[in-house]
XYZ file of C-alpha atoms in Angstrom:
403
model
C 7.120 -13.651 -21.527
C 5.848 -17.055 -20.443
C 6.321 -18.316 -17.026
C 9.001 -20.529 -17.265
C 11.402 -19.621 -14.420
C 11.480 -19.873 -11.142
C 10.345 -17.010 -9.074
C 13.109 -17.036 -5.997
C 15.005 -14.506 -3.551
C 19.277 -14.995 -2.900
C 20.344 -15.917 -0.076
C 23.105 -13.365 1.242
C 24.764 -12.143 4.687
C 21.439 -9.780 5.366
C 19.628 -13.199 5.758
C 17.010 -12.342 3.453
C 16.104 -16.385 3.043
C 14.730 -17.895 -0.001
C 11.047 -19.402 0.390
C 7.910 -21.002 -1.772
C 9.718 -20.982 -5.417
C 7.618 -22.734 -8.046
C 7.380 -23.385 -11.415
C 3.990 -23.557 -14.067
C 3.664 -23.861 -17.846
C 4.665 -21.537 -20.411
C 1.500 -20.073 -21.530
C 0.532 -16.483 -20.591
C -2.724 -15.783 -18.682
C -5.616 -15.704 -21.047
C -7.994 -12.977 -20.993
C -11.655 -14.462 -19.260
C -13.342 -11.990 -21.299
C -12.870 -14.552 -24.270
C -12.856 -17.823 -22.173
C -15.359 -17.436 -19.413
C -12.590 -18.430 -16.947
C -11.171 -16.908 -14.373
C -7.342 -17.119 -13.664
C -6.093 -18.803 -10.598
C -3.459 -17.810 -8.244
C -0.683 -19.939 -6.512
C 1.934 -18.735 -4.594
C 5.432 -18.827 -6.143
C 8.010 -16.951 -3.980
C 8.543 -16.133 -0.123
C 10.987 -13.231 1.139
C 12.111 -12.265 4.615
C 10.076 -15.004 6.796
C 9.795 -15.117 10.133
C 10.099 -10.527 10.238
C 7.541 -8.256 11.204
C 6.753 -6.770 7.824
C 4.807 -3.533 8.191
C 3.276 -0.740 5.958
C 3.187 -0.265 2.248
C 6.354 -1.307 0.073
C 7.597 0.229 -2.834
C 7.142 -1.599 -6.016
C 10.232 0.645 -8.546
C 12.777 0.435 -10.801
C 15.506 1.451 -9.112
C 18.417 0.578 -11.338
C 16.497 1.615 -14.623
C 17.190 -1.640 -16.318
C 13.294 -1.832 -16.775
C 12.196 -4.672 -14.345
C 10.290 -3.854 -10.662
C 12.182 -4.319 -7.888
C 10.966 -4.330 -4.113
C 11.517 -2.335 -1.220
C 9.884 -3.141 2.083
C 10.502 -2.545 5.822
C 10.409 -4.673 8.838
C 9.783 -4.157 12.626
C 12.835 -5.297 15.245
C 15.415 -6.147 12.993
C 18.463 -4.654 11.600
C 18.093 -3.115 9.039
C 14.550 -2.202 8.845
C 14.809 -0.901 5.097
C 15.310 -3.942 2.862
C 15.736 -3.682 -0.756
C 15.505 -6.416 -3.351
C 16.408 -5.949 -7.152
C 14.473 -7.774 -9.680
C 15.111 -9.007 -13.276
C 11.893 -9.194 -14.851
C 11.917 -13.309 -14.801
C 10.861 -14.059 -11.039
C 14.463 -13.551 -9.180
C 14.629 -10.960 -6.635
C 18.176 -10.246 -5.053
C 18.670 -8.474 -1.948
C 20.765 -5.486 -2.279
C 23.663 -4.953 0.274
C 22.682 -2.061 2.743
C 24.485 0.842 2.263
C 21.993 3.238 4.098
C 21.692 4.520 7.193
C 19.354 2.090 9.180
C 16.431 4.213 11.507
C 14.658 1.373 11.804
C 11.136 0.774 9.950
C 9.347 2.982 8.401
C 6.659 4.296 6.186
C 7.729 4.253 2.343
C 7.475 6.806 -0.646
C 8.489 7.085 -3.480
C 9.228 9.711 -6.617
C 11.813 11.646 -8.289
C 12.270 14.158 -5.830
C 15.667 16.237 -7.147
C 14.774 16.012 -10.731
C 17.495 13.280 -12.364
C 15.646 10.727 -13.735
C 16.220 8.758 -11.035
C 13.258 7.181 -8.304
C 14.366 8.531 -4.676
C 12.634 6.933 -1.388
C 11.398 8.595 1.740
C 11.572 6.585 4.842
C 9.406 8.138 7.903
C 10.450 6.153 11.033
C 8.246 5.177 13.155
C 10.305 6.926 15.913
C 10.852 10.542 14.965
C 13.078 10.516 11.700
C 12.234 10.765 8.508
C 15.280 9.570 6.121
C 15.396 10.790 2.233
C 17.087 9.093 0.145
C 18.430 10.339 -2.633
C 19.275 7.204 -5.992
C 22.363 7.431 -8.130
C 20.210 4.852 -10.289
C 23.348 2.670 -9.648
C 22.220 1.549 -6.194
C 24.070 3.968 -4.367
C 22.005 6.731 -2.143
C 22.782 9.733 -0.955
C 20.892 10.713 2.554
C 19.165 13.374 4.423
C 17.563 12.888 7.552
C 14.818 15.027 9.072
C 13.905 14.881 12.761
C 10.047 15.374 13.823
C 7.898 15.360 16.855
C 6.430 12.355 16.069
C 6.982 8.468 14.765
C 4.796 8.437 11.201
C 2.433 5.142 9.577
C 2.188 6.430 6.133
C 4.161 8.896 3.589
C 3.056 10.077 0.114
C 5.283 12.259 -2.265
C 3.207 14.936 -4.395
C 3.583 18.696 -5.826
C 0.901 20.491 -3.679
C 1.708 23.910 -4.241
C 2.686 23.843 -8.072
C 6.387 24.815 -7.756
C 7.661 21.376 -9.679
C 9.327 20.009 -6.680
C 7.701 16.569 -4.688
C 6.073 17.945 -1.171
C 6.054 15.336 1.259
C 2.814 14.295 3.411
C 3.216 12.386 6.649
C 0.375 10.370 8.777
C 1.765 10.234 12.636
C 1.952 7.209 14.776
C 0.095 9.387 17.674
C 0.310 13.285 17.836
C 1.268 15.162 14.514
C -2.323 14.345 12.969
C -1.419 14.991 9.039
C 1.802 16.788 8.280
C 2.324 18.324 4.883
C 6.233 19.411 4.209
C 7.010 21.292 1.356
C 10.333 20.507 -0.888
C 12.592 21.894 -2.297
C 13.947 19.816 -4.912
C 17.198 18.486 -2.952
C 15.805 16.175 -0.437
C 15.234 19.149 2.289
C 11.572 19.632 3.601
C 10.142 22.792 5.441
C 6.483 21.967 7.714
C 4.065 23.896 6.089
C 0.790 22.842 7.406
C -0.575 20.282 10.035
C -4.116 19.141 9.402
C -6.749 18.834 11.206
C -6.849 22.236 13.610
C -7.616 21.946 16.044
C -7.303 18.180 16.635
C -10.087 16.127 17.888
C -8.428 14.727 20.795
C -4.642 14.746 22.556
C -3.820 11.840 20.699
C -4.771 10.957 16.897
C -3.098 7.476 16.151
C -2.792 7.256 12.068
C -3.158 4.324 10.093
C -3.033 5.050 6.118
C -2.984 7.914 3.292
C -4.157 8.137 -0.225
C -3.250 10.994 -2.725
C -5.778 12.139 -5.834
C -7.640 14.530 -7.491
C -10.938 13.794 -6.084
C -13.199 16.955 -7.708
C -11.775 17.421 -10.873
C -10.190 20.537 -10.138
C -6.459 19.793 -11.661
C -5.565 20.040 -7.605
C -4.222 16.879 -5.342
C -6.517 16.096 -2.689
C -5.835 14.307 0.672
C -7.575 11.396 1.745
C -6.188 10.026 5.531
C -7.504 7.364 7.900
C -6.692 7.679 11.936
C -8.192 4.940 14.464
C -10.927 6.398 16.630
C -11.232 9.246 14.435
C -12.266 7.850 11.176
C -11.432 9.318 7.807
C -10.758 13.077 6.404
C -10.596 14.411 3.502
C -9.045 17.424 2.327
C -8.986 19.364 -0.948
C -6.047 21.201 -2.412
C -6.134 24.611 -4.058
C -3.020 23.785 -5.463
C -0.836 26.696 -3.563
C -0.421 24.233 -0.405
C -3.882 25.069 0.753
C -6.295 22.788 2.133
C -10.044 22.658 3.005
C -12.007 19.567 4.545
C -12.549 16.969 7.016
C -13.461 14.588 8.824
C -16.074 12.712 6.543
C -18.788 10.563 7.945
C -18.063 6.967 6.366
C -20.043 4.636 9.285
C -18.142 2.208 11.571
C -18.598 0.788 14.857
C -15.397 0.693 15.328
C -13.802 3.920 13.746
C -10.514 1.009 12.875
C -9.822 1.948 9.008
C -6.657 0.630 7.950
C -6.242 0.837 4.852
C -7.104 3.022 2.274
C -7.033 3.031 -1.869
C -8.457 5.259 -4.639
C -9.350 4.413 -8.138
C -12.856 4.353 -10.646
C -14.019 1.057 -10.004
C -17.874 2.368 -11.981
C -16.209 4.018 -15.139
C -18.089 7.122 -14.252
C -14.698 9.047 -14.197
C -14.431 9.904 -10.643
C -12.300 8.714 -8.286
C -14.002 6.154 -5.574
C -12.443 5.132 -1.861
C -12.105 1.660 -0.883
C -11.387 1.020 2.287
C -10.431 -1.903 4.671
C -10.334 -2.367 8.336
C -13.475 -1.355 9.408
C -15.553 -3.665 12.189
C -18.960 -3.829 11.938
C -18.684 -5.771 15.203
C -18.476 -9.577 16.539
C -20.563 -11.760 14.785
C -22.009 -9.440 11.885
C -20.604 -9.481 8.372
C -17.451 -7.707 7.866
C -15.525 -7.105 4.789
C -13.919 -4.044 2.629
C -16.326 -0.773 2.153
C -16.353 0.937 -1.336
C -17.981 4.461 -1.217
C -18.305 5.669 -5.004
C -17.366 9.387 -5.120
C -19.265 11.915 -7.426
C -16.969 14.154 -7.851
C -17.910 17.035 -6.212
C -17.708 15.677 -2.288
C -20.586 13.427 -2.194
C -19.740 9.504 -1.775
C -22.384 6.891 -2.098
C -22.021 3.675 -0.220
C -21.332 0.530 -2.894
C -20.350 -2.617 -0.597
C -22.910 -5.333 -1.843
C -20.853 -8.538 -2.130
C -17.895 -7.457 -0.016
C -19.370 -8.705 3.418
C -18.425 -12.161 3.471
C -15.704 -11.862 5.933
C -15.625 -12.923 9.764
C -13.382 -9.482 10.423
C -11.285 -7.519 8.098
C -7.658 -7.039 8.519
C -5.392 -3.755 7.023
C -4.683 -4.879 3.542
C -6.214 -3.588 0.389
C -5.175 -3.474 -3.556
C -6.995 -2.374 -6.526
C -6.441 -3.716 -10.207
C -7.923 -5.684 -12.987
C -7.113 -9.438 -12.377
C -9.001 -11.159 -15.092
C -8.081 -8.605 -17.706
C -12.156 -8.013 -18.392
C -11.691 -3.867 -18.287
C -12.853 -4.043 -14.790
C -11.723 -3.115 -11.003
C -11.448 -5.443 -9.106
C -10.366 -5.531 -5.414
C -7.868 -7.898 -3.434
C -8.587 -7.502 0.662
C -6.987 -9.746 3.557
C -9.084 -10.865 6.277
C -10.030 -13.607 8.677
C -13.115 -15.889 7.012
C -13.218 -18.837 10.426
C -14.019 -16.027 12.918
C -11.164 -17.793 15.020
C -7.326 -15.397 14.944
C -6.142 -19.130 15.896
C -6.861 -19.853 11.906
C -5.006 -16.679 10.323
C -5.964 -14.543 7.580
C -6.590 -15.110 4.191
C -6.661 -13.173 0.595
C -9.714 -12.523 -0.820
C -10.529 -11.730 -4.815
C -13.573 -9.735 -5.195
C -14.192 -9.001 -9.024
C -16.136 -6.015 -10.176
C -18.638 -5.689 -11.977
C -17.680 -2.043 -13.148
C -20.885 -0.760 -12.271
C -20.012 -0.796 -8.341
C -20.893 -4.178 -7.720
C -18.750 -7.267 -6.297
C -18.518 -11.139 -6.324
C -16.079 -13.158 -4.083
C -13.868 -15.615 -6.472
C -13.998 -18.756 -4.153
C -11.790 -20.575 -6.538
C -9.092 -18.310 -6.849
C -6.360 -20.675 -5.110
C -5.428 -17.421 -2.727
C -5.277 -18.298 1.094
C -8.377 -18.397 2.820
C -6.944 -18.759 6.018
C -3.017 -19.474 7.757
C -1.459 -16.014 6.849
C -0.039 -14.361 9.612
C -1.349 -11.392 10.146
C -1.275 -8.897 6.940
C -0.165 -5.356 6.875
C -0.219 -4.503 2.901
C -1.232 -5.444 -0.259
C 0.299 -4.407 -3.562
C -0.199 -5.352 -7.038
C 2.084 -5.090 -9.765
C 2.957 -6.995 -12.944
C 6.776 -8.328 -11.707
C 7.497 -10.533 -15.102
C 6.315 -8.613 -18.478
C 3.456 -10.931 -18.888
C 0.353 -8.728 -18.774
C -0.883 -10.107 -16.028
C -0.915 -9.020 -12.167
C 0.838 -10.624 -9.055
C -0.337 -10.046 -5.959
C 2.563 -9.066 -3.180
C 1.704 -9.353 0.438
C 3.195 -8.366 3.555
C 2.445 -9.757 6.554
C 3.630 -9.035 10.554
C 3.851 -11.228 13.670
C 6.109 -13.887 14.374
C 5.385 -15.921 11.192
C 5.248 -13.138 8.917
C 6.778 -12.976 5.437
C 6.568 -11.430 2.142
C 4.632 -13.741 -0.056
C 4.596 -13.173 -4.080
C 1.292 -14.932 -5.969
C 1.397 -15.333 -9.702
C -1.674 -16.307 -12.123
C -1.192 -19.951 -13.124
């Protein structure tokens, strides 16, 4: 379809308030690979501003009626789960809560008791961890799981080969990484705790990736924690696990967030990640370390390190349609937090090599302070918007289309 309607939220009693709606011509985006050009972004939509979004949102169907819609959560407000339903043309209506609110928490997603239908996991940030279980009507049915911990990031994956969804848990501050097996109706037994023994009394978690990083036909863990840097671990497919900690090089030891995909074609599964300080003053941007497959990562940043510091926030996906990875990263470019943070377009090369798009009409600078990045194509027309969520007291979900 052509972009001819408006992108906008509803207005509703949750006070999920319409912002930034827009309107641009009809023609789709237009490959560069045939122009030369690169497409431009504008913003075109605004949800929830003035919340404290946090963590990764769902991008789902959850109705089946074949368009995205958009679940997110938000810090001290009630209800912390938000849901929106979209149809496929820029409108995004705000479901009416009918769940349990624990507050916000870290999202995941997947089909967890086998009907079809895409079920959410929401991992509080205090200690409870709330399944949700879709009707595909809008209607949930919940289970709620108390831990010893509050949680920053959930994944849903069958570890152990049985055909039912495990569920994988960062914690806030003590539980480390937490892998719960299923079984099939929303319940979850602790199976393992990774690493042992910890490193320290506390081990504050920041994000989690799921792959299969050495070809072995077994999901592998990949997990940042502040202080303690990034580990690895690699499944065996029966809920075992071997790895860790893996020597990536920061100052700081802050990596916030993580994503996997072959940005070199080489077939293996690379690590971006964003976050990391190299320190006041020196170049700071996202760090791509291009795996081989078999444990060894090579270091593949050149171009990335244009930024004044680096915020959580990172997406992969080909913008300009040109068969390459490309990566989308907030940060601060001004070196002053007074200015805000911006979104920043690196295009790849697919050979592990970057460029900054200067032009691309994203933010350089005003955003309030981001937590997440997703990308997603929201409106059937081939091309990718760019959803971010952002915390503080100005923060917002903002929605960027290709013009």
């Amino acid at each position: 379809m052509g972009f001819t309607g408006k992108w906008r939220g509803v207005l509703t009693a949750v006070g999920l308030v319409v912002g930034g709606a827009g309107l641009f011509g009809s023609a789709p985006p237009i490959s560069p690979s045939s122009t030369g050009l690169v497409p431009t972004y504008a913003k075109v939509l605004t949800l929830g501003p003035g919340r404290e979004w946090r963590f990764q949102p769902l991008v789902i169907d959850l109705n089946r009626d074949g368009h995205l819609d958009l679940v997110a959560t938000a810090r001290i407000v009630k209800p912390g789960l938000h849901m929106w339903l979209g149809d496929g043309k820029g409108v995004f209506t705000p479901m009416k809560p009918s769940w349990t609110d624990i507050g916000y928490a870290a999202l995941a997603t997947g089909d967890i008791n086998g009907d079809g239908f895409p079920d959410i996991v929401a991992a509080g940030h205090i200690s409870l961890v709330q399944t949700l279980l879709s009707d595909g009507k809008g209607g949930f049915i919940e289970k709620t799981l108390r831990t010893g911990d509050g949680h920053v990031a959930a994944q849903l994956a069958d570890l152990n080969g049985d055909g039912h969804l495990d569920l994988i848990l960062v914690g806030y501050e003590k539980t480390g990484l937490a892998v719960y097996l299923g079984d099939g109706t929303g319940n979850w037994r602790l199976h393992k705790t990774l690493p042992e023994p910890r490193p320290g009394p506390v081990m504050p978690g920041r994000a989690l990736v799921v792959g299969d990083l050495n070809h072995d036909g077994h999901l592998d863990l990949v997990a940042a924690f502040q202080l303690w840097g990034v580990y690895i671990y690699y499944g065996d497919g029966q809920g075992g696990f071997t790895g860790g900690r893996v020597d990536f090089y920061s100052p700081s030891r802050e990596f916030q967030s993580l994503a996997l995909g072959d940005v070199n074609h080489d077939g293996h599964l690379d690590l971006v990640i964003n976050g990391a300080s190299a320190g006041p003053g020196q170049p700071n941007g996202p760090d791509v370390y291009l795996g081989d497959g078999r444990g060894g990562w090579k270091a593949s940043s050149a171009g990335l390190k244009v930024l004044k510091f680096a915020s959580a926030g990172i997406a992969l996906g080909d913008l300009d349609r040109d068969g390459n990875v490309d990566i989308v990263a907030a940060g601060n470019i001004t070196g002053d937090v007074r200015d805000g943070y911006g979104l920043f377009w690196f295009r790849g090369d697919g050979k592990g090599g970057w460029s900054l798009v200067e032009a691309s009409g994203l933010p350089t600078r005003g955003l309030s302070r981001p937590h997440s990045l997703v990308l997603a194509d929201l409106d059937h027309d081939g091309s990718l918007e760019i959803i971010a969520l952002s915390g503080g007291r100005n923060g917002s979900i903002t929605i960027w289309k290709q013009q």
